[in-house]
Amino acid sequence: LSSNLPVTHVIPNVQDSAPDFTLSAMENWQAPKSRTYQVVYKNVYGLEVISFTFSMNYQYGGSYEGRGRYLTGVFISAKNLHVAWGFEFSASTEIISITNRGSKESPVAGLTLQLNWTAKTILGKNQSSKSFIYSASWQKTWLCFNGRS
């Protein structure tokens, strides 16, 4: 608690794997994608004390001079956050890896982004994470909970 209010810290981290070309040089981008997830903590009485709704966002498939596949606008955004009195919540994102899943001549961007969060009370602390695995060549994005898919 700070000034008798719940404490929250949510830090975004926007990532881009597109090369440093002008926007007009890139083509074949697919429509942006967004998927929403929710994390809920309940107390011993079954009441929600923390509810965090977030979206993972990305755009894939861009190419340069007809070669390669790139990612842009890869980020996780907080959509809704409720923290009850006496609880603290913080979240942040970090890049785990950036890879080329293609060849030198035709690169395919890959990115693993992790969302980390902590929920605290004066009685205890819970730390968790989710990893998102992106590829510029396909629409499906894999999600791993605490290192498990």
mmCIF file of C-alpha atoms in Angstrom:
data_model
loop_
_atom_site.group_PDB
_atom_site.id
_atom_site.type_symbol
_atom_site.label_atom_id
_atom_site.label_comp_id
_atom_site.label_asym_id
_atom_site.label_seq_id
_atom_site.Cartn_x
_atom_site.Cartn_y
_atom_site.Cartn_z
ATOM 1 C CA LEU A 1 0.000 0.000 0.000
ATOM 2 C CA SER A 2 1.091 3.503 -0.745
ATOM 3 C CA SER A 3 -0.968 6.398 0.649
ATOM 4 C CA ASN A 4 -3.586 3.803 1.672
ATOM 5 C CA LEU A 5 -4.099 2.664 -1.977
ATOM 6 C CA PRO A 6 -3.196 -0.584 -3.765
ATOM 7 C CA VAL A 7 0.120 -0.393 -5.613
ATOM 8 C CA THR A 8 0.459 -1.279 -9.304
ATOM 9 C CA HIS A 9 3.378 -1.165 -11.747
ATOM 10 C CA VAL A 10 2.874 -2.189 -15.380
ATOM 11 C CA ILE A 11 5.763 -1.590 -17.798
ATOM 12 C CA PRO A 12 5.295 -2.136 -21.566
ATOM 13 C CA ASN A 13 8.122 -3.086 -23.919
ATOM 14 C CA VAL A 14 7.475 -2.614 -27.672
ATOM 15 C CA GLN A 15 9.659 -4.609 -30.075
ATOM 16 C CA ASP A 16 10.257 -4.549 -33.808
ATOM 17 C CA SER A 17 12.279 -6.987 -35.930
ATOM 18 C CA ALA A 18 11.890 -5.111 -39.211
ATOM 19 C CA PRO A 19 15.145 -3.866 -40.745
ATOM 20 C CA ASP A 20 15.894 -0.171 -40.707
ATOM 21 C CA PHE A 21 14.220 0.609 -44.057
ATOM 22 C CA THR A 22 11.605 3.200 -44.857
ATOM 23 C CA LEU A 23 7.997 2.073 -44.473
ATOM 24 C CA SER A 24 7.402 2.331 -48.217
ATOM 25 C CA ALA A 25 10.197 -0.199 -48.897
ATOM 26 C CA MET A 26 8.432 -2.916 -46.875
ATOM 27 C CA GLU A 27 5.461 -4.820 -48.318
ATOM 28 C CA ASN A 28 3.110 -7.781 -47.813
ATOM 29 C CA TRP A 29 2.346 -7.066 -44.151
ATOM 30 C CA GLN A 30 -0.537 -9.094 -42.762
ATOM 31 C CA ALA A 31 -3.231 -7.398 -40.674
ATOM 32 C CA PRO A 32 -2.221 -6.757 -37.044
ATOM 33 C CA LYS A 33 -3.163 -9.535 -34.614
ATOM 34 C CA SER A 34 -4.190 -9.214 -30.993
ATOM 35 C CA ARG A 35 -5.125 -11.855 -28.431
ATOM 36 C CA THR A 36 -6.412 -11.142 -24.948
ATOM 37 C CA TYR A 37 -5.696 -13.126 -21.780
ATOM 38 C CA GLN A 38 -6.597 -12.697 -18.119
ATOM 39 C CA VAL A 39 -4.829 -13.477 -14.848
ATOM 40 C CA VAL A 40 -7.015 -13.654 -11.719
ATOM 41 C CA TYR A 41 -6.080 -14.104 -8.068
ATOM 42 C CA LYS A 42 -8.770 -14.977 -5.511
ATOM 43 C CA ASN A 43 -8.621 -14.841 -1.739
ATOM 44 C CA VAL A 44 -9.608 -17.680 0.621
ATOM 45 C CA TYR A 45 -13.272 -16.564 0.363
ATOM 46 C CA GLY A 46 -13.286 -16.922 -3.439
ATOM 47 C CA LEU A 47 -13.378 -13.157 -4.090
ATOM 48 C CA GLU A 48 -11.221 -11.692 -6.868
ATOM 49 C CA VAL A 49 -8.488 -9.559 -5.322
ATOM 50 C CA ILE A 50 -6.385 -9.078 -8.466
ATOM 51 C CA SER A 51 -7.614 -9.184 -12.042
ATOM 52 C CA PHE A 52 -5.192 -8.367 -14.860
ATOM 53 C CA THR A 53 -6.357 -8.441 -18.479
ATOM 54 C CA PHE A 54 -3.674 -8.003 -21.134
ATOM 55 C CA SER A 55 -3.294 -8.304 -24.897
ATOM 56 C CA MET A 56 -0.374 -9.605 -26.900
ATOM 57 C CA ASN A 57 -0.113 -7.708 -30.181
ATOM 58 C CA TYR A 58 1.960 -8.166 -33.326
ATOM 59 C CA GLN A 59 2.072 -7.810 -37.088
ATOM 60 C CA TYR A 60 3.889 -10.373 -39.232
ATOM 61 C CA GLY A 61 4.869 -11.265 -42.784
ATOM 62 C CA GLY A 62 6.414 -8.031 -44.060
ATOM 63 C CA SER A 63 9.102 -8.422 -46.720
ATOM 64 C CA TYR A 64 11.799 -6.259 -48.296
ATOM 65 C CA GLU A 65 12.317 -6.425 -52.070
ATOM 66 C CA GLY A 66 10.274 -9.641 -52.097
ATOM 67 C CA ARG A 67 12.588 -11.421 -49.658
ATOM 68 C CA GLY A 68 12.379 -12.316 -46.002
ATOM 69 C CA ARG A 69 9.585 -12.151 -43.466
ATOM 70 C CA TYR A 70 9.640 -9.648 -40.630
ATOM 71 C CA LEU A 71 7.732 -8.747 -37.463
ATOM 72 C CA THR A 72 6.692 -5.313 -36.288
ATOM 73 C CA GLY A 73 4.710 -3.840 -33.413
ATOM 74 C CA VAL A 74 5.316 -6.760 -31.070
ATOM 75 C CA PHE A 75 4.135 -5.764 -27.605
ATOM 76 C CA ILE A 76 2.000 -6.738 -24.641
ATOM 77 C CA SER A 77 -0.449 -4.124 -23.405
ATOM 78 C CA ALA A 78 -2.430 -3.892 -20.171
ATOM 79 C CA LYS A 79 -6.151 -3.687 -20.916
ATOM 80 C CA ASN A 80 -7.719 -3.787 -17.480
ATOM 81 C CA LEU A 81 -6.280 -4.023 -13.994
ATOM 82 C CA HIS A 82 -8.105 -4.295 -10.675
ATOM 83 C CA VAL A 83 -6.167 -4.562 -7.430
ATOM 84 C CA ALA A 84 -8.027 -4.775 -4.111
ATOM 85 C CA TRP A 85 -6.961 -2.907 -0.991
ATOM 86 C CA GLY A 86 -4.001 -4.574 0.717
ATOM 87 C CA PHE A 87 -2.567 -6.101 -2.457
ATOM 88 C CA GLU A 88 0.253 -5.071 -4.791
ATOM 89 C CA PHE A 89 0.694 -6.049 -8.440
ATOM 90 C CA SER A 90 3.516 -5.363 -10.899
ATOM 91 C CA ALA A 91 4.178 -6.546 -14.455
ATOM 92 C CA SER A 92 6.927 -6.125 -17.032
ATOM 93 C CA THR A 93 8.008 -7.612 -20.358
ATOM 94 C CA GLU A 94 11.403 -8.737 -21.576
ATOM 95 C CA ILE A 95 12.874 -10.138 -24.768
ATOM 96 C CA ILE A 96 14.114 -13.689 -24.299
ATOM 97 C CA SER A 97 15.467 -14.172 -27.832
ATOM 98 C CA ILE A 98 15.476 -12.808 -31.387
ATOM 99 C CA THR A 99 16.274 -15.367 -34.076
ATOM 100 C CA ASN A 100 16.481 -15.835 -37.829
ATOM 101 C CA ARG A 101 14.355 -18.887 -38.608
ATOM 102 C CA GLY A 102 15.153 -18.628 -42.294
ATOM 103 C CA SER A 103 18.356 -18.146 -44.259
ATOM 104 C CA LYS A 104 20.722 -15.213 -44.857
ATOM 105 C CA GLU A 105 19.167 -14.684 -48.288
ATOM 106 C CA SER A 106 15.579 -14.925 -47.012
ATOM 107 C CA PRO A 107 15.438 -14.198 -43.271
ATOM 108 C CA VAL A 108 12.391 -15.120 -41.177
ATOM 109 C CA ALA A 109 12.195 -13.204 -37.923
ATOM 110 C CA GLY A 110 11.473 -15.041 -34.693
ATOM 111 C CA LEU A 111 10.951 -13.466 -31.286
ATOM 112 C CA THR A 112 10.275 -14.801 -27.802
ATOM 113 C CA LEU A 113 8.744 -12.214 -25.480
ATOM 114 C CA GLN A 114 8.055 -12.911 -21.812
ATOM 115 C CA LEU A 115 5.513 -11.258 -19.519
ATOM 116 C CA ASN A 116 6.531 -11.387 -15.840
ATOM 117 C CA TRP A 117 4.286 -10.412 -12.952
ATOM 118 C CA THR A 118 4.278 -10.355 -9.172
ATOM 119 C CA ALA A 119 1.307 -10.299 -6.802
ATOM 120 C CA LYS A 120 2.035 -9.398 -3.167
ATOM 121 C CA THR A 121 0.347 -8.972 0.178
ATOM 122 C CA ILE A 122 1.882 -8.572 3.616
ATOM 123 C CA LEU A 123 1.400 -12.347 3.984
ATOM 124 C CA GLY A 124 3.138 -13.517 0.821
ATOM 125 C CA LYS A 125 4.306 -13.066 -2.746
ATOM 126 C CA ASN A 126 3.577 -14.934 -5.991
ATOM 127 C CA GLN A 127 5.753 -14.537 -9.109
ATOM 128 C CA SER A 128 4.697 -15.928 -12.495
ATOM 129 C CA SER A 129 5.411 -15.523 -16.197
ATOM 130 C CA LYS A 130 4.078 -16.320 -19.657
ATOM 131 C CA SER A 131 6.201 -16.563 -22.789
ATOM 132 C CA PHE A 132 4.956 -15.740 -26.275
ATOM 133 C CA ILE A 133 6.777 -17.188 -29.291
ATOM 134 C CA TYR A 134 6.317 -15.223 -32.521
ATOM 135 C CA SER A 135 7.343 -16.050 -36.082
ATOM 136 C CA ALA A 136 7.092 -13.725 -39.070
ATOM 137 C CA SER A 137 6.089 -16.606 -41.352
ATOM 138 C CA TRP A 138 2.952 -17.854 -39.624
ATOM 139 C CA GLN A 139 -0.103 -16.480 -37.933
ATOM 140 C CA LYS A 140 -0.215 -18.764 -34.895
ATOM 141 C CA THR A 141 1.614 -17.522 -31.829
ATOM 142 C CA TRP A 142 2.596 -20.034 -29.180
ATOM 143 C CA LEU A 143 2.037 -19.356 -25.528
ATOM 144 C CA CYS A 144 3.960 -21.020 -22.700
ATOM 145 C CA PHE A 145 2.897 -20.803 -19.049
ATOM 146 C CA ASN A 146 5.832 -20.722 -16.661
ATOM 147 C CA GLY A 147 7.985 -22.483 -19.235
ATOM 148 C CA ARG A 148 5.326 -25.099 -20.115
ATOM 149 C CA SER A 149 3.353 -24.943 -23.372
#
